[in-house]
Amino acid sequence: MGDIVIEHSGTTHYEALNLQNVTTSENDADLVQSFCGDYLPEDITHEEKSTCTEALDRGYLEYGCPHYRRRCRIIAPCCNEMFDCRHCHNEYKNNINVDQKLRHEIPRHKVERVICSLCDTEQEVRQVCINCGVCMGRYFCETCKLFDDDTSKRQYHCNGCGICRIGGMENFFHCPKCRCCYSVLLRNSHPCVEGAMHHDCPVCFEYLFESINDVTVMPCGHTIHKNCLKEMQEHYQYACPLCSKSVCDMSKVWEKFDMEIAATPMPEPYQDKKVWILCNDCGITSEVQFHFVAQKCPCCKSYNTRQTRGR
């Protein structure tokens, strides 16, 4: 199974400048030149460049919320209130104590105003504060209105999904049929399911495409929260809730079924009884010998079958 980590993001813009995926290093001079070159004289001194770098880095990783490290807050276009991020807004506005008629989620792509956390200046969405010159997020996506100082997440924007994800662009590919990103390890092996991520988790019913929790792909191609799948297995549920195919290798379990059936002969009135079964794993319909314990698929040897009719 392939794991998918999803991060739904937002974007900001600093004129023609972009600090996306920037980290402070021995190349600070080049960084300052790329961001300040249009505004500073060409003969700027090293000390002046260092001052510009310090201005960009003020408050780095010191501000934010449980979801993001960032140096700005957003103005929600839906309710005109200030929040640290869209997740903070959604959690607050969808709290059980809020009137159900007033509950809503923020249209993150429509965020137009932000407030600098250092100087409290309200401004249009941009990466560098128009007043104090601080970088409000080292990772910045203008499409998603996302700011994040923690670039260790290796954020990237997927044009196919229309959102930002984490984990590094080189480690994922976008499947146009499934309409989501998967690990490159699944590029030639995952079963395509139309809009695989664009539905609710079959266990907890949270919309998977908008979820901030880890999602995993089952062998059948359907998707589910990783923790929900783990909880299913803890309760000895090993079939996909949507299509009933096995979610893991069950060969060892089927061997135990073989042993149990061999040790449990059927009473004489049932020894010649046959039934028709449908295998949930391979989809083949077969006529097989009836047994109280289970019916085995003659094609794939799976016991994940259901009786369709008797004889």
PDB file of C-alpha atoms in Angstrom:
ATOM      1  CA  MET A   1       0.000   0.000   0.000  1.00  0.00           C
ATOM      2  CA  GLY A   2       1.187   3.516  -0.666  1.00  0.00           C
ATOM      3  CA  ASP A   3       0.927   6.307   1.853  1.00  0.00           C
ATOM      4  CA  ILE A   4      -0.131   9.790   0.878  1.00  0.00           C
ATOM      5  CA  VAL A   5       0.401  12.848   2.983  1.00  0.00           C
ATOM      6  CA  ILE A   6      -1.744  15.769   2.065  1.00  0.00           C
ATOM      7  CA  GLU A   7      -1.310  19.369   2.989  1.00  0.00           C
ATOM      8  CA  HIS A   8      -3.894  21.824   1.696  1.00  0.00           C
ATOM      9  CA  SER A   9      -2.312  25.166   1.317  1.00  0.00           C
ATOM     10  CA  GLY A  10      -2.536  28.771   0.430  1.00  0.00           C
ATOM     11  CA  THR A  11      -0.367  31.291  -1.297  1.00  0.00           C
ATOM     12  CA  THR A  12       1.123  34.710  -1.091  1.00  0.00           C
ATOM     13  CA  HIS A  13       3.007  37.033  -3.389  1.00  0.00           C
ATOM     14  CA  TYR A  14       5.756  39.581  -2.946  1.00  0.00           C
ATOM     15  CA  GLU A  15       5.645  41.497  -6.208  1.00  0.00           C
ATOM     16  CA  ALA A  16       8.105  39.728  -8.522  1.00  0.00           C
ATOM     17  CA  LEU A  17       9.897  38.122  -5.603  1.00  0.00           C
ATOM     18  CA  ASN A  18       9.471  34.597  -4.287  1.00  0.00           C
ATOM     19  CA  LEU A  19      11.103  33.046  -1.212  1.00  0.00           C
ATOM     20  CA  GLN A  20       9.666  29.587  -1.872  1.00  0.00           C
ATOM     21  CA  ASN A  21      11.739  26.795  -0.337  1.00  0.00           C
ATOM     22  CA  VAL A  22      14.479  29.218   0.766  1.00  0.00           C
ATOM     23  CA  THR A  23      16.794  28.258   3.598  1.00  0.00           C
ATOM     24  CA  THR A  24      19.419  30.499   5.146  1.00  0.00           C
ATOM     25  CA  SER A  25      22.912  29.251   4.319  1.00  0.00           C
ATOM     26  CA  GLU A  26      26.276  30.378   2.995  1.00  0.00           C
ATOM     27  CA  ASN A  27      24.361  31.737  -0.001  1.00  0.00           C
ATOM     28  CA  ASP A  28      22.677  34.519   1.999  1.00  0.00           C
ATOM     29  CA  ALA A  29      24.250  37.155  -0.242  1.00  0.00           C
ATOM     30  CA  ASP A  30      22.715  35.556  -3.318  1.00  0.00           C
ATOM     31  CA  LEU A  31      19.382  35.276  -1.506  1.00  0.00           C
ATOM     32  CA  VAL A  32      19.368  38.942  -0.591  1.00  0.00           C
ATOM     33  CA  GLN A  33      20.387  39.945  -4.093  1.00  0.00           C
ATOM     34  CA  SER A  34      17.547  37.917  -5.633  1.00  0.00           C
ATOM     35  CA  PHE A  35      14.964  39.485  -3.333  1.00  0.00           C
ATOM     36  CA  CYS A  36      16.339  42.952  -2.861  1.00  0.00           C
ATOM     37  CA  GLY A  37      18.209  43.441  -6.117  1.00  0.00           C
ATOM     38  CA  ASP A  38      15.436  45.532  -7.633  1.00  0.00           C
ATOM     39  CA  TYR A  39      15.371  47.839  -4.636  1.00  0.00           C
ATOM     40  CA  LEU A  40      19.003  48.207  -3.550  1.00  0.00           C
ATOM     41  CA  PRO A  41      21.979  49.778  -5.385  1.00  0.00           C
ATOM     42  CA  GLU A  42      24.300  47.397  -7.161  1.00  0.00           C
ATOM     43  CA  ASP A  43      27.213  48.565  -5.030  1.00  0.00           C
ATOM     44  CA  ILE A  44      25.505  47.601  -1.760  1.00  0.00           C
ATOM     45  CA  THR A  45      27.958  46.566   0.936  1.00  0.00           C
ATOM     46  CA  HIS A  46      28.137  43.154   2.589  1.00  0.00           C
ATOM     47  CA  GLU A  47      26.975  44.740   5.844  1.00  0.00           C
ATOM     48  CA  GLU A  48      23.895  46.179   4.143  1.00  0.00           C
ATOM     49  CA  LYS A  49      23.113  42.821   2.580  1.00  0.00           C
ATOM     50  CA  SER A  50      23.409  41.190   5.998  1.00  0.00           C
ATOM     51  CA  THR A  51      21.007  43.778   7.402  1.00  0.00           C
ATOM     52  CA  CYS A  52      18.495  42.907   4.663  1.00  0.00           C
ATOM     53  CA  THR A  53      18.869  39.190   5.474  1.00  0.00           C
ATOM     54  CA  GLU A  54      18.284  39.879   9.151  1.00  0.00           C
ATOM     55  CA  ALA A  55      15.120  41.799   8.286  1.00  0.00           C
ATOM     56  CA  LEU A  56      13.782  38.871   6.275  1.00  0.00           C
ATOM     57  CA  ASP A  57      14.605  36.365   9.017  1.00  0.00           C
ATOM     58  CA  ARG A  58      13.221  38.215  12.048  1.00  0.00           C
ATOM     59  CA  GLY A  59      10.888  35.976  14.054  1.00  0.00           C
ATOM     60  CA  TYR A  60      11.756  32.870  12.028  1.00  0.00           C
ATOM     61  CA  LEU A  61       9.941  29.832  13.555  1.00  0.00           C
ATOM     62  CA  GLU A  62       8.784  31.988  16.496  1.00  0.00           C
ATOM     63  CA  TYR A  63       5.233  32.590  15.275  1.00  0.00           C
ATOM     64  CA  GLY A  64       2.379  30.445  14.041  1.00  0.00           C
ATOM     65  CA  CYS A  65      -0.123  27.902  15.273  1.00  0.00           C
ATOM     66  CA  PRO A  66      -0.290  24.123  15.824  1.00  0.00           C
ATOM     67  CA  HIS A  67      -0.668  23.697  12.058  1.00  0.00           C
ATOM     68  CA  TYR A  68       1.985  26.020  10.591  1.00  0.00           C
ATOM     69  CA  ARG A  69       5.029  28.039  11.599  1.00  0.00           C
ATOM     70  CA  ARG A  70       4.418  31.403   9.877  1.00  0.00           C
ATOM     71  CA  ARG A  71       4.747  35.103  10.483  1.00  0.00           C
ATOM     72  CA  CYS A  72       1.327  36.279   9.413  1.00  0.00           C
ATOM     73  CA  ARG A  73      -2.362  35.755  10.045  1.00  0.00           C
ATOM     74  CA  ILE A  74      -5.136  35.649   7.488  1.00  0.00           C
ATOM     75  CA  ILE A  75      -8.394  37.557   7.146  1.00  0.00           C
ATOM     76  CA  ALA A  76     -11.121  35.041   6.316  1.00  0.00           C
ATOM     77  CA  PRO A  77     -13.076  36.317   3.293  1.00  0.00           C
ATOM     78  CA  CYS A  78     -16.194  34.442   4.424  1.00  0.00           C
ATOM     79  CA  CYS A  79     -16.616  36.064   7.861  1.00  0.00           C
ATOM     80  CA  ASN A  80     -14.012  38.867   7.802  1.00  0.00           C
ATOM     81  CA  GLU A  81     -12.377  37.541  10.982  1.00  0.00           C
ATOM     82  CA  MET A  82      -8.681  37.013  11.705  1.00  0.00           C
ATOM     83  CA  PHE A  83      -7.160  33.536  12.168  1.00  0.00           C
ATOM     84  CA  ASP A  84      -3.673  32.041  12.256  1.00  0.00           C
ATOM     85  CA  CYS A  85      -4.503  29.718   9.343  1.00  0.00           C
ATOM     86  CA  ARG A  86      -7.407  28.123   7.497  1.00  0.00           C
ATOM     87  CA  HIS A  87      -7.368  25.059   9.757  1.00  0.00           C
ATOM     88  CA  CYS A  88      -7.716  27.265  12.830  1.00  0.00           C
ATOM     89  CA  HIS A  89     -10.682  28.942  11.138  1.00  0.00           C
ATOM     90  CA  ASN A  90     -12.355  25.651  10.221  1.00  0.00           C
ATOM     91  CA  GLU A  91     -11.879  24.173  13.682  1.00  0.00           C
ATOM     92  CA  TYR A  92     -13.321  27.266  15.356  1.00  0.00           C
ATOM     93  CA  LYS A  93     -16.234  27.775  12.969  1.00  0.00           C
ATOM     94  CA  ASN A  94     -17.218  24.091  12.958  1.00  0.00           C
ATOM     95  CA  ASN A  95     -17.025  23.601  16.694  1.00  0.00           C
ATOM     96  CA  ILE A  96     -19.916  21.702  18.227  1.00  0.00           C
ATOM     97  CA  ASN A  97     -20.788  24.817  20.263  1.00  0.00           C
ATOM     98  CA  VAL A  98     -21.350  26.875  17.099  1.00  0.00           C
ATOM     99  CA  ASP A  99     -24.881  27.120  15.726  1.00  0.00           C
ATOM    100  CA  GLN A 100     -25.138  24.565  12.930  1.00  0.00           C
ATOM    101  CA  LYS A 101     -26.512  27.213  10.563  1.00  0.00           C
ATOM    102  CA  LEU A 102     -23.408  29.345  11.097  1.00  0.00           C
ATOM    103  CA  ARG A 103     -20.840  26.595  10.588  1.00  0.00           C
ATOM    104  CA  HIS A 104     -18.710  26.917   7.469  1.00  0.00           C
ATOM    105  CA  GLU A 105     -15.240  26.414   6.013  1.00  0.00           C
ATOM    106  CA  ILE A 106     -12.995  29.052   4.561  1.00  0.00           C
ATOM    107  CA  PRO A 107     -12.605  29.275   0.754  1.00  0.00           C
ATOM    108  CA  ARG A 108      -8.828  29.268   1.031  1.00  0.00           C
ATOM    109  CA  HIS A 109      -8.127  30.285  -2.556  1.00  0.00           C
ATOM    110  CA  LYS A 110     -10.157  33.464  -2.010  1.00  0.00           C
ATOM    111  CA  VAL A 111      -8.041  34.807   0.860  1.00  0.00           C
ATOM    112  CA  GLU A 112      -6.957  38.324  -0.140  1.00  0.00           C
ATOM    113  CA  ARG A 113      -5.720  39.966   3.067  1.00  0.00           C
ATOM    114  CA  VAL A 114      -3.070  39.016   5.632  1.00  0.00           C
ATOM    115  CA  ILE A 115      -1.706  40.664   8.769  1.00  0.00           C
ATOM    116  CA  CYS A 116       2.008  40.629   9.561  1.00  0.00           C
ATOM    117  CA  SER A 117       2.612  39.005  12.959  1.00  0.00           C
ATOM    118  CA  LEU A 118       5.565  41.292  13.704  1.00  0.00           C
ATOM    119  CA  CYS A 119       4.217  44.766  12.863  1.00  0.00           C
ATOM    120  CA  ASP A 120       0.449  44.061  12.623  1.00  0.00           C
ATOM    121  CA  THR A 121       0.218  45.646   9.169  1.00  0.00           C
ATOM    122  CA  GLU A 122      -2.790  44.497   7.144  1.00  0.00           C
ATOM    123  CA  GLN A 123      -1.968  44.086   3.472  1.00  0.00           C
ATOM    124  CA  GLU A 124      -2.684  42.138   0.321  1.00  0.00           C
ATOM    125  CA  VAL A 125      -1.465  38.544   0.192  1.00  0.00           C
ATOM    126  CA  ARG A 126       2.296  38.654  -0.348  1.00  0.00           C
ATOM    127  CA  GLN A 127       5.367  36.860   0.940  1.00  0.00           C
ATOM    128  CA  VAL A 128       7.341  39.792   2.337  1.00  0.00           C
ATOM    129  CA  CYS A 129       5.686  42.367   4.590  1.00  0.00           C
ATOM    130  CA  ILE A 130       5.180  45.667   2.793  1.00  0.00           C
ATOM    131  CA  ASN A 131       5.892  47.576   6.031  1.00  0.00           C
ATOM    132  CA  CYS A 132       8.662  45.874   8.035  1.00  0.00           C
ATOM    133  CA  GLY A 133      10.171  43.736   5.250  1.00  0.00           C
ATOM    134  CA  VAL A 134       9.992  40.437   7.129  1.00  0.00           C
ATOM    135  CA  CYS A 135       9.463  37.200   5.210  1.00  0.00           C
ATOM    136  CA  MET A 136       6.096  35.935   6.407  1.00  0.00           C
ATOM    137  CA  GLY A 137       6.756  32.357   5.239  1.00  0.00           C
ATOM    138  CA  ARG A 138       9.791  30.748   3.640  1.00  0.00           C
ATOM    139  CA  TYR A 139       7.467  28.476   1.725  1.00  0.00           C
ATOM    140  CA  PHE A 140       4.836  30.536  -0.045  1.00  0.00           C
ATOM    141  CA  CYS A 141       2.225  29.470  -2.589  1.00  0.00           C
ATOM    142  CA  GLU A 142       0.341  32.264  -4.305  1.00  0.00           C
ATOM    143  CA  THR A 143      -2.347  29.907  -5.591  1.00  0.00           C
ATOM    144  CA  CYS A 144      -3.206  28.300  -2.244  1.00  0.00           C
ATOM    145  CA  LYS A 145      -2.408  31.326  -0.070  1.00  0.00           C
ATOM    146  CA  LEU A 146      -0.105  29.158   2.030  1.00  0.00           C
ATOM    147  CA  PHE A 147       2.717  30.417   4.248  1.00  0.00           C
ATOM    148  CA  ASP A 148       5.017  28.063   6.169  1.00  0.00           C
ATOM    149  CA  ASP A 149       8.437  28.644   7.715  1.00  0.00           C
ATOM    150  CA  ASP A 150       9.000  24.928   8.300  1.00  0.00           C
ATOM    151  CA  THR A 151      10.429  23.904   4.922  1.00  0.00           C
ATOM    152  CA  SER A 152      11.502  20.507   6.288  1.00  0.00           C
ATOM    153  CA  LYS A 153       8.036  19.331   5.168  1.00  0.00           C
ATOM    154  CA  ARG A 154       9.307  19.743   1.576  1.00  0.00           C
ATOM    155  CA  GLN A 155       6.114  21.397   0.384  1.00  0.00           C
ATOM    156  CA  TYR A 156       5.249  21.655  -3.282  1.00  0.00           C
ATOM    157  CA  HIS A 157       2.250  22.777  -5.300  1.00  0.00           C
ATOM    158  CA  CYS A 158       0.531  20.209  -7.534  1.00  0.00           C
ATOM    159  CA  ASN A 159      -1.245  21.858 -10.458  1.00  0.00           C
ATOM    160  CA  GLY A 160      -3.261  18.694 -11.088  1.00  0.00           C
ATOM    161  CA  CYS A 161      -4.636  18.594  -7.547  1.00  0.00           C
ATOM    162  CA  GLY A 162      -4.825  22.360  -7.299  1.00  0.00           C
ATOM    163  CA  ILE A 163      -3.365  22.286  -3.771  1.00  0.00           C
ATOM    164  CA  CYS A 164      -0.019  22.114  -1.989  1.00  0.00           C
ATOM    165  CA  ARG A 165       1.309  18.823  -0.703  1.00  0.00           C
ATOM    166  CA  ILE A 166       4.265  17.778   1.439  1.00  0.00           C
ATOM    167  CA  GLY A 167       6.979  15.179   0.983  1.00  0.00           C
ATOM    168  CA  GLY A 168       8.928  16.528  -2.000  1.00  0.00           C
ATOM    169  CA  MET A 169       7.735  16.794  -5.596  1.00  0.00           C
ATOM    170  CA  GLU A 170      10.301  14.226  -6.749  1.00  0.00           C
ATOM    171  CA  ASN A 171       8.697  11.559  -4.551  1.00  0.00           C
ATOM    172  CA  PHE A 172       5.159  11.843  -5.953  1.00  0.00           C
ATOM    173  CA  PHE A 173       3.325  11.801  -9.265  1.00  0.00           C
ATOM    174  CA  HIS A 174      -0.155  13.001 -10.168  1.00  0.00           C
ATOM    175  CA  CYS A 175      -2.559  10.381 -11.546  1.00  0.00           C
ATOM    176  CA  PRO A 176      -5.069  12.162 -13.826  1.00  0.00           C
ATOM    177  CA  LYS A 177      -7.684   9.405 -13.478  1.00  0.00           C
ATOM    178  CA  CYS A 178      -7.476   9.083  -9.691  1.00  0.00           C
ATOM    179  CA  ARG A 179      -7.123  12.900  -9.597  1.00  0.00           C
ATOM    180  CA  CYS A 180      -4.585  12.854  -6.773  1.00  0.00           C
ATOM    181  CA  CYS A 181      -0.878  12.406  -6.044  1.00  0.00           C
ATOM    182  CA  TYR A 182       0.626   9.027  -5.209  1.00  0.00           C
ATOM    183  CA  SER A 183       4.099   7.860  -4.267  1.00  0.00           C
ATOM    184  CA  VAL A 184       6.326   7.216  -7.282  1.00  0.00           C
ATOM    185  CA  LEU A 185       6.570   3.631  -6.002  1.00  0.00           C
ATOM    186  CA  LEU A 186       2.967   3.171  -7.149  1.00  0.00           C
ATOM    187  CA  ARG A 187       3.403   4.740 -10.593  1.00  0.00           C
ATOM    188  CA  ASN A 188       3.092   1.459 -12.504  1.00  0.00           C
ATOM    189  CA  SER A 189       1.317  -0.678  -9.942  1.00  0.00           C
ATOM    190  CA  HIS A 190      -1.643   1.134  -8.406  1.00  0.00           C
ATOM    191  CA  PRO A 191      -5.150   0.273  -9.674  1.00  0.00           C
ATOM    192  CA  CYS A 192      -6.736   3.458 -11.024  1.00  0.00           C
ATOM    193  CA  VAL A 193     -10.080   4.391  -9.487  1.00  0.00           C
ATOM    194  CA  GLU A 194     -11.882   7.433 -10.902  1.00  0.00           C
ATOM    195  CA  GLY A 195     -11.566  10.265  -8.384  1.00  0.00           C
ATOM    196  CA  ALA A 196     -10.114   7.918  -5.751  1.00  0.00           C
ATOM    197  CA  MET A 197      -9.429  10.710  -3.273  1.00  0.00           C
ATOM    198  CA  HIS A 198     -12.566  12.726  -3.942  1.00  0.00           C
ATOM    199  CA  HIS A 199     -14.900  10.933  -1.545  1.00  0.00           C
ATOM    200  CA  ASP A 200     -15.387  10.402   2.176  1.00  0.00           C
ATOM    201  CA  CYS A 201     -13.333   7.973   4.218  1.00  0.00           C
ATOM    202  CA  PRO A 202     -15.457   4.789   4.349  1.00  0.00           C
ATOM    203  CA  VAL A 203     -14.885   4.527   8.108  1.00  0.00           C
ATOM    204  CA  CYS A 204     -15.042   8.035   9.609  1.00  0.00           C
ATOM    205  CA  PHE A 205     -16.732   9.800   6.656  1.00  0.00           C
ATOM    206  CA  GLU A 206     -14.289  12.726   6.556  1.00  0.00           C
ATOM    207  CA  TYR A 207     -13.722  14.071   3.019  1.00  0.00           C
ATOM    208  CA  LEU A 208     -10.345  12.604   2.114  1.00  0.00           C
ATOM    209  CA  PHE A 209      -9.210  15.237  -0.373  1.00  0.00           C
ATOM    210  CA  GLU A 210      -9.568  17.928   2.308  1.00  0.00           C
ATOM    211  CA  SER A 211      -8.205  15.809   5.165  1.00  0.00           C
ATOM    212  CA  ILE A 212      -4.969  16.720   6.952  1.00  0.00           C
ATOM    213  CA  ASN A 213      -4.583  13.138   8.232  1.00  0.00           C
ATOM    214  CA  ASP A 214      -2.517  10.493   6.433  1.00  0.00           C
ATOM    215  CA  VAL A 215      -4.330   8.585   3.698  1.00  0.00           C
ATOM    216  CA  THR A 216      -3.372   5.156   2.357  1.00  0.00           C
ATOM    217  CA  VAL A 217      -4.248   3.340  -0.870  1.00  0.00           C
ATOM    218  CA  MET A 218      -5.618  -0.183  -0.529  1.00  0.00           C
ATOM    219  CA  PRO A 219      -4.728  -2.887  -3.088  1.00  0.00           C
ATOM    220  CA  CYS A 220      -8.145  -2.442  -4.718  1.00  0.00           C
ATOM    221  CA  GLY A 221      -7.356   1.226  -5.416  1.00  0.00           C
ATOM    222  CA  HIS A 222      -9.783   2.700  -2.907  1.00  0.00           C
ATOM    223  CA  THR A 223      -8.441   5.158  -0.339  1.00  0.00           C
ATOM    224  CA  ILE A 224      -8.915   5.373   3.407  1.00  0.00           C
ATOM    225  CA  HIS A 225      -7.375   7.122   6.398  1.00  0.00           C
ATOM    226  CA  LYS A 226      -4.285   5.252   7.544  1.00  0.00           C
ATOM    227  CA  ASN A 227      -5.459   5.287  11.162  1.00  0.00           C
ATOM    228  CA  CYS A 228      -8.947   4.098  10.160  1.00  0.00           C
ATOM    229  CA  LEU A 229      -7.455   1.140   8.304  1.00  0.00           C
ATOM    230  CA  LYS A 230      -5.295   0.312  11.324  1.00  0.00           C
ATOM    231  CA  GLU A 231      -8.344   0.419  13.576  1.00  0.00           C
ATOM    232  CA  MET A 232     -10.216  -1.887  11.187  1.00  0.00           C
ATOM    233  CA  GLN A 233      -7.412  -4.430  11.356  1.00  0.00           C
ATOM    234  CA  GLU A 234      -7.330  -4.194  15.144  1.00  0.00           C
ATOM    235  CA  HIS A 235     -10.969  -5.332  15.024  1.00  0.00           C
ATOM    236  CA  TYR A 236     -10.133  -8.165  12.600  1.00  0.00           C
ATOM    237  CA  GLN A 237     -11.701  -6.460   9.606  1.00  0.00           C
ATOM    238  CA  TYR A 238      -9.523  -7.160   6.575  1.00  0.00           C
ATOM    239  CA  ALA A 239     -11.818  -6.301   3.664  1.00  0.00           C
ATOM    240  CA  CYS A 240     -12.294  -2.973   1.909  1.00  0.00           C
ATOM    241  CA  PRO A 241     -15.509  -1.364   3.202  1.00  0.00           C
ATOM    242  CA  LEU A 242     -16.374  -0.301  -0.361  1.00  0.00           C
ATOM    243  CA  CYS A 243     -15.698  -3.340  -2.542  1.00  0.00           C
ATOM    244  CA  SER A 244     -14.953  -6.109   0.031  1.00  0.00           C
ATOM    245  CA  LYS A 245     -11.590  -7.046  -1.496  1.00  0.00           C
ATOM    246  CA  SER A 246      -8.860  -8.078   0.927  1.00  0.00           C
ATOM    247  CA  VAL A 247      -6.769  -5.149   2.130  1.00  0.00           C
ATOM    248  CA  CYS A 248      -3.620  -7.178   2.802  1.00  0.00           C
ATOM    249  CA  ASP A 249      -1.955 -10.510   2.106  1.00  0.00           C
ATOM    250  CA  MET A 250      -4.281 -13.124   3.626  1.00  0.00           C
ATOM    251  CA  SER A 251      -2.465 -16.249   2.428  1.00  0.00           C
ATOM    252  CA  LYS A 252      -1.436 -17.320   5.944  1.00  0.00           C
ATOM    253  CA  VAL A 253      -5.025 -16.938   7.140  1.00  0.00           C
ATOM    254  CA  TRP A 254      -6.324 -19.014   4.213  1.00  0.00           C
ATOM    255  CA  GLU A 255      -3.859 -21.776   5.152  1.00  0.00           C
ATOM    256  CA  LYS A 256      -5.407 -21.883   8.629  1.00  0.00           C
ATOM    257  CA  PHE A 257      -8.852 -22.119   7.029  1.00  0.00           C
ATOM    258  CA  ASP A 258      -7.609 -25.087   4.988  1.00  0.00           C
ATOM    259  CA  MET A 259      -6.443 -26.825   8.151  1.00  0.00           C
ATOM    260  CA  GLU A 260      -9.683 -26.107  10.015  1.00  0.00           C
ATOM    261  CA  ILE A 261     -11.862 -27.366   7.148  1.00  0.00           C
ATOM    262  CA  ALA A 262      -9.739 -30.502   6.776  1.00  0.00           C
ATOM    263  CA  ALA A 263     -10.203 -31.181  10.505  1.00  0.00           C
ATOM    264  CA  THR A 264     -13.968 -30.567  10.346  1.00  0.00           C
ATOM    265  CA  PRO A 265     -15.690 -33.112   8.089  1.00  0.00           C
ATOM    266  CA  MET A 266     -19.241 -32.271   7.065  1.00  0.00           C
ATOM    267  CA  PRO A 267     -22.170 -34.396   8.311  1.00  0.00           C
ATOM    268  CA  GLU A 268     -23.332 -36.988   5.774  1.00  0.00           C
ATOM    269  CA  PRO A 269     -26.459 -35.043   4.617  1.00  0.00           C
ATOM    270  CA  TYR A 270     -24.190 -32.149   3.539  1.00  0.00           C
ATOM    271  CA  GLN A 271     -21.292 -34.055   2.001  1.00  0.00           C
ATOM    272  CA  ASP A 272     -22.631 -33.705  -1.532  1.00  0.00           C
ATOM    273  CA  LYS A 273     -24.120 -30.244  -1.107  1.00  0.00           C
ATOM    274  CA  LYS A 274     -22.788 -27.617  -3.519  1.00  0.00           C
ATOM    275  CA  VAL A 275     -23.362 -23.872  -3.683  1.00  0.00           C
ATOM    276  CA  TRP A 276     -22.553 -20.999  -5.991  1.00  0.00           C
ATOM    277  CA  ILE A 277     -20.155 -18.382  -4.629  1.00  0.00           C
ATOM    278  CA  LEU A 278     -18.772 -15.031  -5.724  1.00  0.00           C
ATOM    279  CA  CYS A 279     -15.152 -14.340  -4.853  1.00  0.00           C
ATOM    280  CA  ASN A 280     -14.697 -10.812  -3.520  1.00  0.00           C
ATOM    281  CA  ASP A 281     -11.000 -10.862  -4.412  1.00  0.00           C
ATOM    282  CA  CYS A 282     -10.970 -12.042  -8.046  1.00  0.00           C
ATOM    283  CA  GLY A 283     -14.635 -11.541  -8.955  1.00  0.00           C
ATOM    284  CA  ILE A 284     -15.102 -15.062 -10.313  1.00  0.00           C
ATOM    285  CA  THR A 285     -18.373 -16.962  -9.764  1.00  0.00           C
ATOM    286  CA  SER A 286     -17.940 -20.673  -9.078  1.00  0.00           C
ATOM    287  CA  GLU A 287     -19.837 -23.748  -7.915  1.00  0.00           C
ATOM    288  CA  VAL A 288     -18.048 -25.287  -4.925  1.00  0.00           C
ATOM    289  CA  GLN A 289     -18.490 -27.828  -2.154  1.00  0.00           C
ATOM    290  CA  PHE A 290     -20.436 -26.340   0.746  1.00  0.00           C
ATOM    291  CA  HIS A 291     -18.818 -26.128   4.164  1.00  0.00           C
ATOM    292  CA  PHE A 292     -19.981 -24.595   7.424  1.00  0.00           C
ATOM    293  CA  VAL A 293     -16.636 -22.811   7.969  1.00  0.00           C
ATOM    294  CA  ALA A 294     -16.175 -21.084   4.606  1.00  0.00           C
ATOM    295  CA  GLN A 295     -16.162 -21.590   0.845  1.00  0.00           C
ATOM    296  CA  LYS A 296     -12.873 -21.441  -1.041  1.00  0.00           C
ATOM    297  CA  CYS A 297     -12.518 -19.814  -4.460  1.00  0.00           C
ATOM    298  CA  PRO A 298     -11.079 -22.426  -6.861  1.00  0.00           C
ATOM    299  CA  CYS A 299      -9.441 -19.695  -8.965  1.00  0.00           C
ATOM    300  CA  CYS A 300      -7.459 -17.532  -6.512  1.00  0.00           C
ATOM    301  CA  LYS A 301      -7.687 -19.824  -3.438  1.00  0.00           C
ATOM    302  CA  SER A 302      -9.240 -17.051  -1.356  1.00  0.00           C
ATOM    303  CA  TYR A 303     -11.847 -17.617   1.330  1.00  0.00           C
ATOM    304  CA  ASN A 304     -13.067 -14.039   0.949  1.00  0.00           C
ATOM    305  CA  THR A 305     -16.226 -15.243  -0.773  1.00  0.00           C
ATOM    306  CA  ARG A 306     -19.977 -14.916  -0.460  1.00  0.00           C
ATOM    307  CA  GLN A 307     -22.663 -17.457  -1.253  1.00  0.00           C
ATOM    308  CA  THR A 308     -24.944 -16.315  -4.079  1.00  0.00           C
ATOM    309  CA  ARG A 309     -27.285 -19.314  -4.275  1.00  0.00           C
ATOM    310  CA  GLY A 310     -27.552 -22.948  -3.268  1.00  0.00           C
ATOM    311  CA  ARG A 311     -28.165 -25.954  -5.465  1.00  0.00           C
TER     312      ARG A 311
END
